[in-house]
Short mmCIF file of C-alpha atoms and ligand atoms in Angstrom, two decimals:
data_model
loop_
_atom_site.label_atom_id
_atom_site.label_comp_id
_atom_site.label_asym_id
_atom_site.label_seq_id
_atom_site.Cartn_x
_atom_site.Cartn_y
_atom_site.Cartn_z
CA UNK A 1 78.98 -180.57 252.70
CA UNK A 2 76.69 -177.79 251.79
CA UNK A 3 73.03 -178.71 251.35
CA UNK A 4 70.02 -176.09 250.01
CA UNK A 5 66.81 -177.09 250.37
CA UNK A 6 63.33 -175.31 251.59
CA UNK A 7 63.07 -173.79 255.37
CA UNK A 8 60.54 -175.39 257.89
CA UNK A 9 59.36 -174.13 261.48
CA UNK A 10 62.97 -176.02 262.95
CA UNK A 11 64.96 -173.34 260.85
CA UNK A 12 62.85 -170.40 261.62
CA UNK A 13 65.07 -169.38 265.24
CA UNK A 14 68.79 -170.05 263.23
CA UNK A 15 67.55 -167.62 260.57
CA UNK A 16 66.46 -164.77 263.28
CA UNK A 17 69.74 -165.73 264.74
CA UNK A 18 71.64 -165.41 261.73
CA UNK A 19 69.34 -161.72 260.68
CA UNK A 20 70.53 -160.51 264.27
CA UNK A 21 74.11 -160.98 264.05
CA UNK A 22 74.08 -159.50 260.40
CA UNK A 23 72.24 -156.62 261.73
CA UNK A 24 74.45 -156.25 265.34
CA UNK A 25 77.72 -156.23 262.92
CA UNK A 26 76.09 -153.76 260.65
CA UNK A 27 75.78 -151.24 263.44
CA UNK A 28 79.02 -152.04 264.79
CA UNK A 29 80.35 -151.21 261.52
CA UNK A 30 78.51 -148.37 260.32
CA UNK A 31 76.32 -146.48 263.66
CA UNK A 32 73.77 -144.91 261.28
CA UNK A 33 72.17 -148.81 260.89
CA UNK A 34 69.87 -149.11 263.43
CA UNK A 35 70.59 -152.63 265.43
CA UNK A 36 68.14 -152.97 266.93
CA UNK A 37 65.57 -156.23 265.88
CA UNK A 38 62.11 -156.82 267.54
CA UNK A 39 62.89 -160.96 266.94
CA UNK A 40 59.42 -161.74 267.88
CA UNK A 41 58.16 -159.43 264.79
CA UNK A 42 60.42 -161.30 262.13
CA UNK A 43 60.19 -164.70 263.79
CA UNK A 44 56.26 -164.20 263.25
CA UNK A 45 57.02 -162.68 259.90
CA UNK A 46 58.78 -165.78 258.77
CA UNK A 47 56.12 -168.25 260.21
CA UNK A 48 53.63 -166.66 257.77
CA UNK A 49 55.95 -165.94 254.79
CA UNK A 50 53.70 -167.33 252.14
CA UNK A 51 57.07 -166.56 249.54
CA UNK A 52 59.60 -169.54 249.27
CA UNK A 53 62.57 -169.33 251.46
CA UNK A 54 65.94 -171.37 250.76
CA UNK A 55 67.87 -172.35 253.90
CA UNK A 56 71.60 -173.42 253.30
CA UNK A 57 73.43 -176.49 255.76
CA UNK A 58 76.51 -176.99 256.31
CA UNK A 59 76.55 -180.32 258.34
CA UNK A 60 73.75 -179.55 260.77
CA UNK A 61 75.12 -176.18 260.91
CA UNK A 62 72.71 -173.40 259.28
CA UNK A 63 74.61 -171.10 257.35
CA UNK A 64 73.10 -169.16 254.96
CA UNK A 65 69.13 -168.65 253.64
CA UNK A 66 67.39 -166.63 250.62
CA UNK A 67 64.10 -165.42 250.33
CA UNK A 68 62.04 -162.50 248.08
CA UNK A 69 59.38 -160.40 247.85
CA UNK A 70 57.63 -160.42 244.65
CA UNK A 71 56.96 -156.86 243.48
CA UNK A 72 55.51 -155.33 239.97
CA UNK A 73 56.56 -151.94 240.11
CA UNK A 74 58.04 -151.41 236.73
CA UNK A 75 57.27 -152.05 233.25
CA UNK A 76 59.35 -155.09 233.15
CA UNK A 77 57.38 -156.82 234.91
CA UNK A 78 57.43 -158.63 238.30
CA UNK A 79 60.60 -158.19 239.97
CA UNK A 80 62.16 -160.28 243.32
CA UNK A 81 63.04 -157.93 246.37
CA UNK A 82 65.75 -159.16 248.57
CA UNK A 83 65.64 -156.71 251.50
CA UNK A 84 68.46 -157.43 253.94
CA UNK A 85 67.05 -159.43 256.27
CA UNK A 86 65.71 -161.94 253.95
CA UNK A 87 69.51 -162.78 252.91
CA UNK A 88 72.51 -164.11 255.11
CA UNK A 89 75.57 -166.39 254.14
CA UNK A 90 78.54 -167.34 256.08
CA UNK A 91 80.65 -167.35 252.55
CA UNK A 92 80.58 -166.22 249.01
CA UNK A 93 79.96 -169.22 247.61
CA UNK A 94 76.82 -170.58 250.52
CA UNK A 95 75.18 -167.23 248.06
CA UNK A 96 75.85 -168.71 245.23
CA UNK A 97 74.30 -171.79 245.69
CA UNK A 98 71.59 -170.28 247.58
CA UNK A 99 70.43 -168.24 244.50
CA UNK A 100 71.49 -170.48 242.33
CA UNK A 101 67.97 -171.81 243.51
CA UNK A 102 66.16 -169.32 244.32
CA UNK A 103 67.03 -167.65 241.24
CA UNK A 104 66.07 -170.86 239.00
CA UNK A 105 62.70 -170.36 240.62
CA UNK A 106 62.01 -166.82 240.16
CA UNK A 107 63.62 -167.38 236.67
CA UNK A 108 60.95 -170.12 236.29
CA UNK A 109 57.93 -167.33 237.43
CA UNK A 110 58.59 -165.27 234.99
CA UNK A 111 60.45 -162.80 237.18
CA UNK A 112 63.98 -161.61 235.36
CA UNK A 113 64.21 -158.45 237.57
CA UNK A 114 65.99 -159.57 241.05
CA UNK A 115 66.96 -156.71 243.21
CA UNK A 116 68.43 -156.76 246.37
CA UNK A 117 69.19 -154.63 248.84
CA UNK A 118 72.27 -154.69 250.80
CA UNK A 119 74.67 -153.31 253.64
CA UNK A 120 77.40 -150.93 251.88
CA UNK A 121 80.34 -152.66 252.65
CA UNK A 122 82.71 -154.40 250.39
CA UNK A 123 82.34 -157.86 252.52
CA UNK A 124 77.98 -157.66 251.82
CA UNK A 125 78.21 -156.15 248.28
CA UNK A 126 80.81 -157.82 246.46
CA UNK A 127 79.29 -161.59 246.96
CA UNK A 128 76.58 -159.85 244.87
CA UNK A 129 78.77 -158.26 242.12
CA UNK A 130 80.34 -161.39 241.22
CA UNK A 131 76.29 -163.22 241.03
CA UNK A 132 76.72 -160.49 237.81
CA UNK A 133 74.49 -157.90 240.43
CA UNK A 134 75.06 -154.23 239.47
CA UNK A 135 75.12 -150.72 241.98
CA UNK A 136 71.90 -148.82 241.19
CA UNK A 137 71.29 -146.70 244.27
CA UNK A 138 72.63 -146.05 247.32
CA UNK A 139 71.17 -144.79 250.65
CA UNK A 140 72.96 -142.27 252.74
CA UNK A 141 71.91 -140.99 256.65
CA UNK A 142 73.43 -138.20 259.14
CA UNK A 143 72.47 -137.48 262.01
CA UNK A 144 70.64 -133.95 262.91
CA UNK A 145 72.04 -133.12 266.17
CA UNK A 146 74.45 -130.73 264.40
CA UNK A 147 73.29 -127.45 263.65
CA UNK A 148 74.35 -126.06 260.45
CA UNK A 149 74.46 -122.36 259.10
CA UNK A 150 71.22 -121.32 257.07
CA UNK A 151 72.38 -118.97 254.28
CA UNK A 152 70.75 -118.88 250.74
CA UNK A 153 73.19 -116.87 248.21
CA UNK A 154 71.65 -113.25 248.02
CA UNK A 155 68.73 -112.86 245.77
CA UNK A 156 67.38 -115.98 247.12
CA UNK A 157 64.62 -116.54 249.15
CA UNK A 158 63.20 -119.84 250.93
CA UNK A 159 59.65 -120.62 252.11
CA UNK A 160 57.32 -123.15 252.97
CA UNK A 161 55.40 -124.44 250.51
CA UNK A 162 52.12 -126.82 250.17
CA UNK A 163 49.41 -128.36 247.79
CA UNK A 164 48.48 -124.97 246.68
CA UNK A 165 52.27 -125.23 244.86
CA UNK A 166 51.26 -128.42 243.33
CA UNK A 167 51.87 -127.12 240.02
CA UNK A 168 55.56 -126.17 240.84
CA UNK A 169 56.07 -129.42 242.51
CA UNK A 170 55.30 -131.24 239.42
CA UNK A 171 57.27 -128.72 236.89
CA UNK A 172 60.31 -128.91 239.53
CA UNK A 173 60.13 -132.63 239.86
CA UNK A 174 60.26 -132.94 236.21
CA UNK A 175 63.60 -131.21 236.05
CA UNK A 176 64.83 -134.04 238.54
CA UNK A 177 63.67 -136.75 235.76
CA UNK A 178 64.85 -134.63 232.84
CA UNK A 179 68.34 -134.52 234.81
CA UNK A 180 68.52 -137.90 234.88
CA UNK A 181 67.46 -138.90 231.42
CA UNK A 182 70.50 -136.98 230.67
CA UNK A 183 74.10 -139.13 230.62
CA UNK A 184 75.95 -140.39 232.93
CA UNK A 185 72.11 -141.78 234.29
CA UNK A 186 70.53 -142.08 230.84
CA UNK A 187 67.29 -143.34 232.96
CA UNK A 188 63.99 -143.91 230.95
CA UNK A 189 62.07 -140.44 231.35
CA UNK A 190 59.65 -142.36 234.39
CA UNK A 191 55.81 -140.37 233.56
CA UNK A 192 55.32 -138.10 236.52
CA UNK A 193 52.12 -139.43 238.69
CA UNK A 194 50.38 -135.76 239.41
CA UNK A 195 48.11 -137.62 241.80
CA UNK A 196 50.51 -139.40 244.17
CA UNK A 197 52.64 -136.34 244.06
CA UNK A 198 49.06 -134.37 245.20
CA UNK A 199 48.56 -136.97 247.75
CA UNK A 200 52.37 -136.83 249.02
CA UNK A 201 51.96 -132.80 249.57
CA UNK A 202 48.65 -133.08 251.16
CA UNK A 203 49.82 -135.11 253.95
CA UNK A 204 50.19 -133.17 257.31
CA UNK A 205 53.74 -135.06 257.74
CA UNK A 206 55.06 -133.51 254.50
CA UNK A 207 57.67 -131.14 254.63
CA UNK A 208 57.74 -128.81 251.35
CA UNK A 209 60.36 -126.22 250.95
CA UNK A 210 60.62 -123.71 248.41
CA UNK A 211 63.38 -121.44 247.17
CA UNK A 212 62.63 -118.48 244.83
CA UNK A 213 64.45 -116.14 243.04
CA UNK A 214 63.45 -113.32 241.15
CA UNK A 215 59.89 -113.76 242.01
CA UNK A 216 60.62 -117.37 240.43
CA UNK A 217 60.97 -121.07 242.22
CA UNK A 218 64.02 -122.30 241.24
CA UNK A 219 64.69 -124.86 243.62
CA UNK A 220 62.50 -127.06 245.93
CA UNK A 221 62.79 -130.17 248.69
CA UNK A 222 60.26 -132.56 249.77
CA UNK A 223 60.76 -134.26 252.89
CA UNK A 224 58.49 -136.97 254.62
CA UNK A 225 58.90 -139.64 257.72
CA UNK A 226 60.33 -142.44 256.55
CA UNK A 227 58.33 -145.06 257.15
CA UNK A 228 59.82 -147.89 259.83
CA UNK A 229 61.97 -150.10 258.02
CA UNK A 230 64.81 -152.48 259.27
CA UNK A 231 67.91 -150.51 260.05
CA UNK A 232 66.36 -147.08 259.59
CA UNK A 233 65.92 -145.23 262.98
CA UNK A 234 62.47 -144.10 264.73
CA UNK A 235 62.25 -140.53 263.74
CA UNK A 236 64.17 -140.07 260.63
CA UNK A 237 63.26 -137.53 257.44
CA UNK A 238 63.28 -139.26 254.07
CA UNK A 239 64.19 -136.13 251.75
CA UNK A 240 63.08 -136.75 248.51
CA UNK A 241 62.95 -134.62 244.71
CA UNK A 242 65.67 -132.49 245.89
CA UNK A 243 66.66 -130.12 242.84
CA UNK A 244 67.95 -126.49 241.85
CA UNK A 245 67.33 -125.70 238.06
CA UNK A 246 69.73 -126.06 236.02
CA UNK A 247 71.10 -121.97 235.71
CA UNK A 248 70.90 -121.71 239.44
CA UNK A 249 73.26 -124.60 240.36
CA UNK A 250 76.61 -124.69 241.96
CA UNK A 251 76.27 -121.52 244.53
CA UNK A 252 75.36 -123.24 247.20
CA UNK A 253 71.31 -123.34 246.88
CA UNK A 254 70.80 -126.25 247.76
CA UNK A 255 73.30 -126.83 250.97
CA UNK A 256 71.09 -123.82 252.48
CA UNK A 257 67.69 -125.03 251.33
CA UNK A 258 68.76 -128.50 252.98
CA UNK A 259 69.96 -126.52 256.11
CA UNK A 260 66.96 -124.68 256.53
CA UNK A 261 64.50 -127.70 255.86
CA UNK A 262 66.52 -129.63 258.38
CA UNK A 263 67.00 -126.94 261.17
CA UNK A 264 63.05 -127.29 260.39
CA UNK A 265 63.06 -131.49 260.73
CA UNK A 266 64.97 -130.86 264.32
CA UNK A 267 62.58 -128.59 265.24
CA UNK A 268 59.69 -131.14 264.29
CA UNK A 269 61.36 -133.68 266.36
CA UNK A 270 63.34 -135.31 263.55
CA UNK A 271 66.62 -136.94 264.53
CA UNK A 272 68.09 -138.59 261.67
CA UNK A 273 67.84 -138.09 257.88
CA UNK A 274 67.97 -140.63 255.10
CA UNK A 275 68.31 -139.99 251.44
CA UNK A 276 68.71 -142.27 248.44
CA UNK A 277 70.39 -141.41 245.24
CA UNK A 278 71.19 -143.22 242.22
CA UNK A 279 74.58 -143.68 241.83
CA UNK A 280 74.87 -142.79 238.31
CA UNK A 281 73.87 -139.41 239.01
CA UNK A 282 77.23 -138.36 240.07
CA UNK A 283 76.41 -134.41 240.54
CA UNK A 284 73.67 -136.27 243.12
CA UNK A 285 76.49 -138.50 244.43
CA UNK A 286 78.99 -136.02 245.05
CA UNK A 287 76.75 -133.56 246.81
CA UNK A 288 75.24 -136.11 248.85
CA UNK A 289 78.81 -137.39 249.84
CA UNK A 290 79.71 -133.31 250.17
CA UNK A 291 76.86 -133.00 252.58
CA UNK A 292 78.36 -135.37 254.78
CA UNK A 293 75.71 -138.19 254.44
CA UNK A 294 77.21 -141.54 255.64
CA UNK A 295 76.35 -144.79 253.20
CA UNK A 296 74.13 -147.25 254.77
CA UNK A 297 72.75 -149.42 251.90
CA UNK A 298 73.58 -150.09 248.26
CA UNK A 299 70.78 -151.12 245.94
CA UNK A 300 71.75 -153.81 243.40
CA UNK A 301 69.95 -155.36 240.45
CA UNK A 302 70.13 -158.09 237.60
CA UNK A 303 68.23 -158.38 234.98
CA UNK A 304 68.34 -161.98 233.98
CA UNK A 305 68.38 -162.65 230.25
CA UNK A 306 64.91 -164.19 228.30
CA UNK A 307 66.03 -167.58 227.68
C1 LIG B 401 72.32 -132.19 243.11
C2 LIG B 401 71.85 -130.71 243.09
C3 LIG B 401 70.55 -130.60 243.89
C4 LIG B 401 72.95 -129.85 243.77
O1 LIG B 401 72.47 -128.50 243.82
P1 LIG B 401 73.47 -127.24 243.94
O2 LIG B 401 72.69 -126.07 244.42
O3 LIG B 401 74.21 -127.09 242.67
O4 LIG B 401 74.48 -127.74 245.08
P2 LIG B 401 75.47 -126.81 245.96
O5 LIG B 401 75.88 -125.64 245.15
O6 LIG B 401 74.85 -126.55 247.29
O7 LIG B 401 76.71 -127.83 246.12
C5 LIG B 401 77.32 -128.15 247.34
C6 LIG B 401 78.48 -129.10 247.10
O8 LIG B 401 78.04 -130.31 246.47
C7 LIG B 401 79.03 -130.76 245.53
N1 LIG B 401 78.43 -130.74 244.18
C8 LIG B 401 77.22 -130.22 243.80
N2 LIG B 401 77.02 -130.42 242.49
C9 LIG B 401 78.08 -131.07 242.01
C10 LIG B 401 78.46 -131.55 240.71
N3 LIG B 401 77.68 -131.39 239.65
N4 LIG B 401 79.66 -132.19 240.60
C11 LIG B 401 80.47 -132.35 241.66
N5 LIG B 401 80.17 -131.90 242.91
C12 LIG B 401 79.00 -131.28 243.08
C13 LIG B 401 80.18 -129.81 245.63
O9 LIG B 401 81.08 -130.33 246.60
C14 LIG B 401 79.53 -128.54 246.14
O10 LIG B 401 80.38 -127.74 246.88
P3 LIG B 401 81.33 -126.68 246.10
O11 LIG B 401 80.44 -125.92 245.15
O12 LIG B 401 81.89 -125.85 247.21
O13 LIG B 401 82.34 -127.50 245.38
C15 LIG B 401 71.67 -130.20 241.63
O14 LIG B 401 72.80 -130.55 240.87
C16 LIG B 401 70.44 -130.74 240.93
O15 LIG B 401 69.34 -130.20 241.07
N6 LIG B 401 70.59 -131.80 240.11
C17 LIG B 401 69.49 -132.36 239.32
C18 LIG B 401 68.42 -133.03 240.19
C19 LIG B 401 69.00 -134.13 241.03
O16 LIG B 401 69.76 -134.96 240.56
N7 LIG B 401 68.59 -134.16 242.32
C20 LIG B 401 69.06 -135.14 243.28
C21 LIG B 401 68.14 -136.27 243.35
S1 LIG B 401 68.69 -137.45 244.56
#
């Protein structure tokens, strides 16, 4: 019979267990997951968890447990991150009685945003879409050992830029949000921060490429490290506020701006690169899927009614 109730220290080794195998099948599955799991780091991590974690039995056998990080990052209020490691279930239904709890709880906090996110696989994913869990974003990586052809259209012209382009950054960056205020997105215009984006371009790590045309920037990538996170690999390029105005799209711009900022990564020392995209942006989808970036991770949320 299937039990939920709160961990304790005795559960602590059965959850690393369970986060392993997750995480070993993951890479199995899909080689741009990292596998590897420093076991000491999470089974110190869960010692000191502070945040409530649910551990599902089955008999004395452990199979499932649900934890969350409690985040305000939006205007909705706090919301509950499930990041994969703080999930596993040996069934559809161990989930739904797991966060059938958990949920109650954060429901109970005043938290109505849950987001988790997951491995992109139909066995990981769909659990989720049934708990009434929708696709926001997905995460895609490729490896950089493959050197690509560098050629902007004529008339086009790349360069590296830095904060002395702040104020292109933030009119370029715009066009990304205005894009995606547009349908099929229809995202809330998000206000630009010109600070963080200031502080992003100052960094040394930052990576800030250019493309101009007609004595004009028309086009522009920033690219970072991305910072160590389960299943990401040690030395891979987050690219971030990719984006060709509007007039100058479809000729290729941007496949040679991301060749030449990634011939640029290799050279850096860069192996892998990682990009997320919403998946309602389908012009982002399908040239993120065109530039042969694998899926790793899917990022779902539910907003839970007011009651
Ligand atoms: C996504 C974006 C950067 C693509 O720029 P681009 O210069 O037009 O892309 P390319 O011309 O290099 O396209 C390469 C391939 O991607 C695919 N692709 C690009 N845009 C597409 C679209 N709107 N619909 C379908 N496929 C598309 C195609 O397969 C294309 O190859 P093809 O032209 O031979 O068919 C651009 O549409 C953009 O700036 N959008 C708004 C901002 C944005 O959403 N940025 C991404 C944030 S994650």
């Amino acid at each position: 019979m299937l039990t939920i109730r709160d961990l304790t220290s005795d559960d602590v080794a059965g959850v690393v267990a369970a986060v392993q195998r997750d995480q070993r099948i993951a890479h199995r599955r899909n080689r741009f997951v990292n596998g590897a799991l420093d076991r000491d780091e999470l089974t110190e991590a869960l010692a000191r968890r502070r945040a409530r974690t649910w551990i599902a039995r089955d008999g004395d056998r452990l199979v499932g447990h649900l934890t969350a990080t409690s985040l305000s990052e939006s205007s909705r209020g706090p919301s509950a991150w499930i990041s994969p490691d703080a999930v596993s279930f040996d069934r559809p239904t161990t989930l739904a009685r797991l966060y059938a709890e958990a949920g109650e709880q954060w429901i109970s906090d005043g938290v109505l945003e849950h987001v988790a996110w997951v491995y992109d696989r139909p066995d990981a994913r769909e659990p989720w879409l049934d708990l009434n869990f929708a696709v926001m974003f997905r995460r895609g990586s490729r490896a950089l050992n493959t050197p690509r052809e560098t050629r902007l259209p004529s008339g086009y012209e790349g360069r590296w830029a830095s904060l002395d382009d702040l104020d292109l950054a933030v009119a370029l960056t715009k066009v990304i949000d205005e894009a995606e205020a547009r349908g099929p997105s229809f995202v809330a215009e998000a206000p630009l921060d010109r600070d963080e984006l200031a502080a992003t371009l100052e960094d040394p790590d930052t990576m800030y490429y250019v493309v101009e045309h007609a004595g004009e920037a028309v086009a522009q990538c920033i690219a970072f490290p991305l910072l160590p996170v389960r299943g990401a690999y040690p030395r891979t390029l987050h690219l971030s506020a990719v984006v060709v105005q509007r007039e100058h799209r479809g000729r290729g711009v941007a496949t040679a701006m991301l060749n030449d900022v990634l011939t640029g990564a290799r050279n850096r020392g860069f192996d892998y690169v990682d990009v997320t995209w919403r998946t309602a942006n389908s012009a982002a989808a399908a040239f993120w899927t065109a530039y042969g970036l694998t899926p790793t991770y899917v990022r779902l949320r539910r907003l839970v009614d007011r009651r």
